[in-house]
Amino acid sequence: MTSECSSRGLTNPAPGEFDFDDWRALQPIFDAAKLAGIFVVLRPGPYINAETTAGGLALWSTSLVEGDVRSNSTTWNAAYQPYASQIIELAKPNQVTEGGPMLLLQIDNEYSQTPIAHAEYFADLEEQYRSNGIVVPLTYNDPGEKQQFVNGTGAPDLYGLDYYPNHFNCTNGSMWNAVPTEFHQYHLDTGPDRPFYMPEFQGGSHDYWGGPGYERCRARIGPDFEDVFYKNNWASNVKMHSVYMFYGGTNWGGIAYPGAYTSYDYSGAIKETRLLWEKHDEMKRQGLFIRSSPSFRKTDWIGDTNSGIPEVSISGRDATKAFATRLRNPDTGTGFTIVRQLDGTSTDKISFTLTVPSSKGSLTVPQHADSITLNGRQSRVILTDYAFGASGSVLYSTASVFFAGTIGARDILFIYGDADQAHEVALAFTGHGTRAQSPRVQYTSTLGAFTAVSVHAQPGSTGLLTLWDSPTQLVLFADPVTVATFWAPALRVPTQDTIPGLETFWQFGTNTTALIGGPYLVRNASLADGGRTLALHGDLNASVPLTVIAPEGVRAVSWNGKQVQVRPAGSGMLEGRLVVSSKIRQVAVPKLQGWKFADSLPEVKDGFDDSAWIVADHTSTNITIPPAFGDGRVLYGCDYGFCENNILWRGHFNATGSETGVNLTINGGTAFAASVWLNGVFLQTVSDISAAGEANALFAFPPSALKPGQDNVLTVLQDHMGNDEGQNQKSDRGIRGFELIGGVGKFSTWKVQGKLGGYTDFPDKVRGLLNEGGLFAERDGWHLPGFPTNASSSANFTSRDLSAGLPSGGAGVGFFLTTVTLDVPQGLDAAFSFEFDGGAQHTGAPYRALLFVNGWKFGKRVANIGPQARFPVPPGILNHHGVNTIGVALWVMEDTAVSPTLELVLEGALEGGVGPIALNNPAWTARVHATSDDSADA
Ligand SMILES: *[C@@H]1O[C@H](CO)[C@@H](O)[C@H](O)[C@H]1NC(C)=O
Ligand SMILES: *[C@@H]1O[C@H](CO)[C@@H](O)[C@H](O)[C@H]1NC(C)=O
Ligand SMILES: *[C@@H]1O[C@H](CO)[C@@H](O)[C@H](O)[C@H]1NC(C)=O
Ligand SMILES: *[C@@H]1O[C@H](CO)[C@@H](O)[C@H](O)[C@H]1NC(C)=O
Ligand SMILES: *[C@@H]1O[C@H](CO)[C@@H](O)[C@H](O)[C@H]1NC(C)=O
Ligand SMILES: *[C@@H]1O[C@H](CO)[C@@H](O)[C@H](O)[C@H]1NC(C)=O
């Protein structure tokens, strides 16, 4: 597991201030990983990227560091070193050397070694970690074969290659880019003395504002992509492989950078909703094979059919269309020949035979079955001289291995292959056993002790075939879908070799497992009752047959604490049925109704008192790009403490009467918008979906709006879409240029207001730095649970449905609030989402909406750009057993009526889950903030 979730921007909100409390804490992640038996690669930054605002940099540092961040400058050192010290103290006790799960620590992310100031920065970071007790290897993540930090100044212990062959645009249907063939050579060029590490390899794709949506990414980067591209990495002798993302989650609040929207589903193996899909099945098939195959951990790369490999040849009908790479374990002689189509992107079906070396001399496989077949976009590992369990011996297999090992006294080999293809395994049977009685299976003695078992093609055939069943050995075959219903959790059964602290880690803590077929998810398993009961914990989405292969002593099975009726089913298996209760169909999905409404843009009204707002009068900035035009004043929000979400500006001028408009350049990042009012009269909204994220426009003044000889106020409401990543983290969000046109008038004062309290003094420490923005409703806390919408509050709430839009029927900002009570039956886990506009990706309606759930900003809907209309919200944020406060800040960007709809939808219900989920949704308390609405009403 690679963890980047508590990035620096959130844990170091202001200079010298650290907050690793609540959801920002690291220890619960380490503890959970330890419980699950998962090693952790910690990637604390200071820069993490991850499509996060400023790549995770502390936002204040973009304003308060002179010159370059991520260099060896004195001011940058002073800005990040206190953070690194905190990380060291939190991480140190969790290193593997201390019985913790932390295996590696990554230095920064995706950078260049030149100029030398970059390299020296890495060297400084490494020195700080090393001299303060971090002993695990330090690593680096190099995007796309740039050969940076391989050696020389700043090079860490372990170099890693980061690679996304299909890039990030899911509009291109099923188009795949070529399968890379140079990786092995690249490893030779960059450190053959070290394991080939891929700290990031494409596990899906992020999507962008106006993008096609994640369903398209799922189609493009699905289980077939994992099958072909990951096995191609194995073929390149990659030994450490981190899939980015396995679970992407949600860019809630202001977490995202401008190139990504709220959902970070990423089309990963686990959906944002937490539901599993077919990509998870493929990860399980590959992961268990690797866990089951110790001989795979140490292999020499022998060659591939491109570069020449005399001892391997391909023949048969489609020989010229196949491609093979051979790896070999030098100690055991085990051969791994990874086959795929020569054009790895081809969707043709091909068949061929393979001649490979083995302990019995050169073998052409299969020997009896029909040829090896590969469907389009499929890859397979052909094994030779493969050992399993205590004494299992496979001469060759053209079927894939799902599981190999020992359960109780028996060696188990569980292989799989598509039903419409033929497969063959040659192995030495042990014990007195029985064979499959199926016309699909044929046995032929071969090469002494070995028996070739041919499984003929039988399209549509599903389920388990027992190929061999003896007291010492069990050999099973299934189709890929059936096989993926099995789980093999590590059972906590310590041995004398167990490393203290790593009791649940496969190999290091335990070698005991069981195979459990059927359930949607097995979370964990243990032996209870002196080894008589296998206690399973997991989730069901439907009733399923249960198949268990457990150590012999196991006579009973429990599921989430309840006994399951099981009976011996031959082959030493236990069979039963896991039944979901009718509760699973009884998750009520209430309507969102009873909305209350109040105006949330008092700032444009006459007499609004901004006296407590910050005067924006800086004449210098550390932000890289200087203002474009104006009078020397710098109007960048972050320079005044406002580095995220909505920001409001008020420019005052004493009009001469001849002003005809104002020329403004507003920068908010890709897909931003800004609306401008003069003395309460709406002028215009600008936006920009390009990478520049900036708009320049002349905002004409209607003559009637101007007040000659008096204070005139120009109000600008802008969206801040996050800071850029890469080279422009010091993003120039704000008003980059301002000039009154037509008169001699000048702006006397500019005032600015973002999130209440800025980064030093924001009130909601639990939800943290990036949750709130500068809308009046947010500053006053209307989004928080328990906010009183009655007369005592600072706004006049009236009943109004969200679909009625704003009462003005034009541009403005209003806040809608309601509550909804959920009553999910106990023992169920439900995945809820909030869906705007019936799920339409974009409707053209000129509105932006922020969705608040119990105070957490969990969605940003942009109806005229899209594509996101559905916003998943997990339990913990959502209270499944009580009242939830739902708020929507509706920003209408044109003088047009809009009619948004919002519904709660159920994505799925599971019986099981993790049990009770703690809530920490602090309620509203009265806020003292920059002006109340009273003056506006005066
Ligand atoms: C620029 O950064 C320096 C410290 O590096 C700081 O002292 C100064 O106040 C910053 N300037 C502005 C305008 O924020
Ligand atoms: C940064 O590194 C360069 C090159 O080694 C060195 O000349 C310079 O003094 C370093 N700067 C600081 C502040 O240490
Ligand atoms: C550093 O690595 C490059 C390959 O990336 C290699 O050409 C060079 O010889 C290496 N230098 C040293 C000093 O190891
Ligand atoms: C994605 O690809 C489509 C089709 O080639 C293209 O029209 C679109 O501009 C691309 N989007 C981005 C952000 O690159
Ligand atoms: C698991 O098996 C491996 C290989 O035989 C052995 O090296 C390791 O010590 C075993 N682990 C435990 C906890 O017994
Ligand atoms: C605006 O300027 C005029 C002319 O100089 C002056 O009389 C008036 O008092 C000014 N108004 C404000 C509000 O400053």
mmCIF file with all atom_site columns, C-alpha atoms and ligand atoms in Angstrom, residues 61 63-67 74-76 618-623 634 638-639 730, ligand 1:
data_model
loop_
_atom_site.group_PDB
_atom_site.id
_atom_site.type_symbol
_atom_site.label_atom_id
_atom_site.label_alt_id
_atom_site.label_comp_id
_atom_site.label_asym_id
_atom_site.label_entity_id
_atom_site.label_seq_id
_atom_site.pdbx_PDB_ins_code
_atom_site.Cartn_x
_atom_site.Cartn_y
_atom_site.Cartn_z
_atom_site.occupancy
_atom_site.B_iso_or_equiv
_atom_site.pdbx_formal_charge
_atom_site.auth_seq_id
_atom_site.auth_comp_id
_atom_site.auth_asym_id
_atom_site.auth_atom_id
_atom_site.pdbx_PDB_model_num
ATOM   1  C CA . SER A 1 61  ? 4.658  28.131 1.420  1.00 0.00 ? 61  SER A CA 1
ATOM   2  C CA . SER A 1 63  ? 3.386  32.706 -0.785 1.00 0.00 ? 63  SER A CA 1
ATOM   3  C CA . LEU A 1 64  ? 5.922  32.749 2.006  1.00 0.00 ? 64  LEU A CA 1
ATOM   4  C CA . VAL A 1 65  ? 8.938  31.160 0.369  1.00 0.00 ? 65  VAL A CA 1
ATOM   5  C CA . GLU A 1 66  ? 11.081 33.530 -1.595 1.00 0.00 ? 66  GLU A CA 1
ATOM   6  C CA . GLY A 1 67  ? 12.284 32.015 -4.857 1.00 0.00 ? 67  GLY A CA 1
ATOM   7  C CA . THR A 1 74  ? 17.406 28.711 2.928  1.00 0.00 ? 74  THR A CA 1
ATOM   8  C CA . THR A 1 75  ? 13.792 29.867 2.921  1.00 0.00 ? 75  THR A CA 1
ATOM   9  C CA . TRP A 1 76  ? 12.469 26.585 1.474  1.00 0.00 ? 76  TRP A CA 1
ATOM   10 C CA . HIS A 1 618 ? 0.846  44.335 -1.009 1.00 0.00 ? 618 HIS A CA 1
ATOM   11 C CA . THR A 1 619 ? 3.156  45.653 -3.659 1.00 0.00 ? 619 THR A CA 1
ATOM   12 C CA . SER A 1 620 ? 5.380  42.587 -3.841 1.00 0.00 ? 620 SER A CA 1
ATOM   13 C CA . THR A 1 621 ? 4.844  38.866 -3.977 1.00 0.00 ? 621 THR A CA 1
ATOM   14 C CA . ASN A 1 622 ? 6.791  35.637 -3.854 1.00 0.00 ? 622 ASN A CA 1
ATOM   15 C CA . ILE A 1 623 ? 4.380  34.057 -6.326 1.00 0.00 ? 623 ILE A CA 1
ATOM   16 C CA . VAL A 1 634 ? -0.836 42.445 -5.836 1.00 0.00 ? 634 VAL A CA 1
ATOM   17 C CA . CYS A 1 638 ? -2.866 33.298 -0.975 1.00 0.00 ? 638 CYS A CA 1
ATOM   18 C CA . ASP A 1 639 ? -0.721 36.336 -0.168 1.00 0.00 ? 639 ASP A CA 1
ATOM   19 C CA . LYS A 1 730 ? 2.984  28.947 -6.840 1.00 0.00 ? 730 LYS A CA 1
HETATM 20 C C1 . LIG B 2 .   ? 8.364  36.357 0.691  1.00 0.00 ? 1   LIG B C1 1
HETATM 21 O O1 . LIG B 2 .   ? 9.026  35.352 1.449  1.00 0.00 ? 1   LIG B O1 1
HETATM 22 C C2 . LIG B 2 .   ? 9.805  35.855 2.514  1.00 0.00 ? 1   LIG B C2 1
HETATM 23 C C3 . LIG B 2 .   ? 10.453 34.663 3.215  1.00 0.00 ? 1   LIG B C3 1
HETATM 24 O O2 . LIG B 2 .   ? 10.968 33.771 2.354  1.00 0.00 ? 1   LIG B O2 1
HETATM 25 C C4 . LIG B 2 .   ? 8.934  36.604 3.484  1.00 0.00 ? 1   LIG B C4 1
HETATM 26 O O3 . LIG B 2 .   ? 9.728  37.142 4.505  1.00 0.00 ? 1   LIG B O3 1
HETATM 27 C C5 . LIG B 2 .   ? 8.178  37.692 2.758  1.00 0.00 ? 1   LIG B C5 1
HETATM 28 O O4 . LIG B 2 .   ? 7.283  38.315 3.628  1.00 0.00 ? 1   LIG B O4 1
HETATM 29 C C6 . LIG B 2 .   ? 7.417  37.134 1.592  1.00 0.00 ? 1   LIG B C6 1
HETATM 30 N N1 . LIG B 2 .   ? 6.819  38.190 0.854  1.00 0.00 ? 1   LIG B N1 1
HETATM 31 C C7 . LIG B 2 .   ? 5.504  38.334 0.745  1.00 0.00 ? 1   LIG B C7 1
HETATM 32 C C8 . LIG B 2 .   ? 5.057  39.521 -0.068 1.00 0.00 ? 1   LIG B C8 1
HETATM 33 O O5 . LIG B 2 .   ? 4.710  37.572 1.247  1.00 0.00 ? 1   LIG B O5 1
#
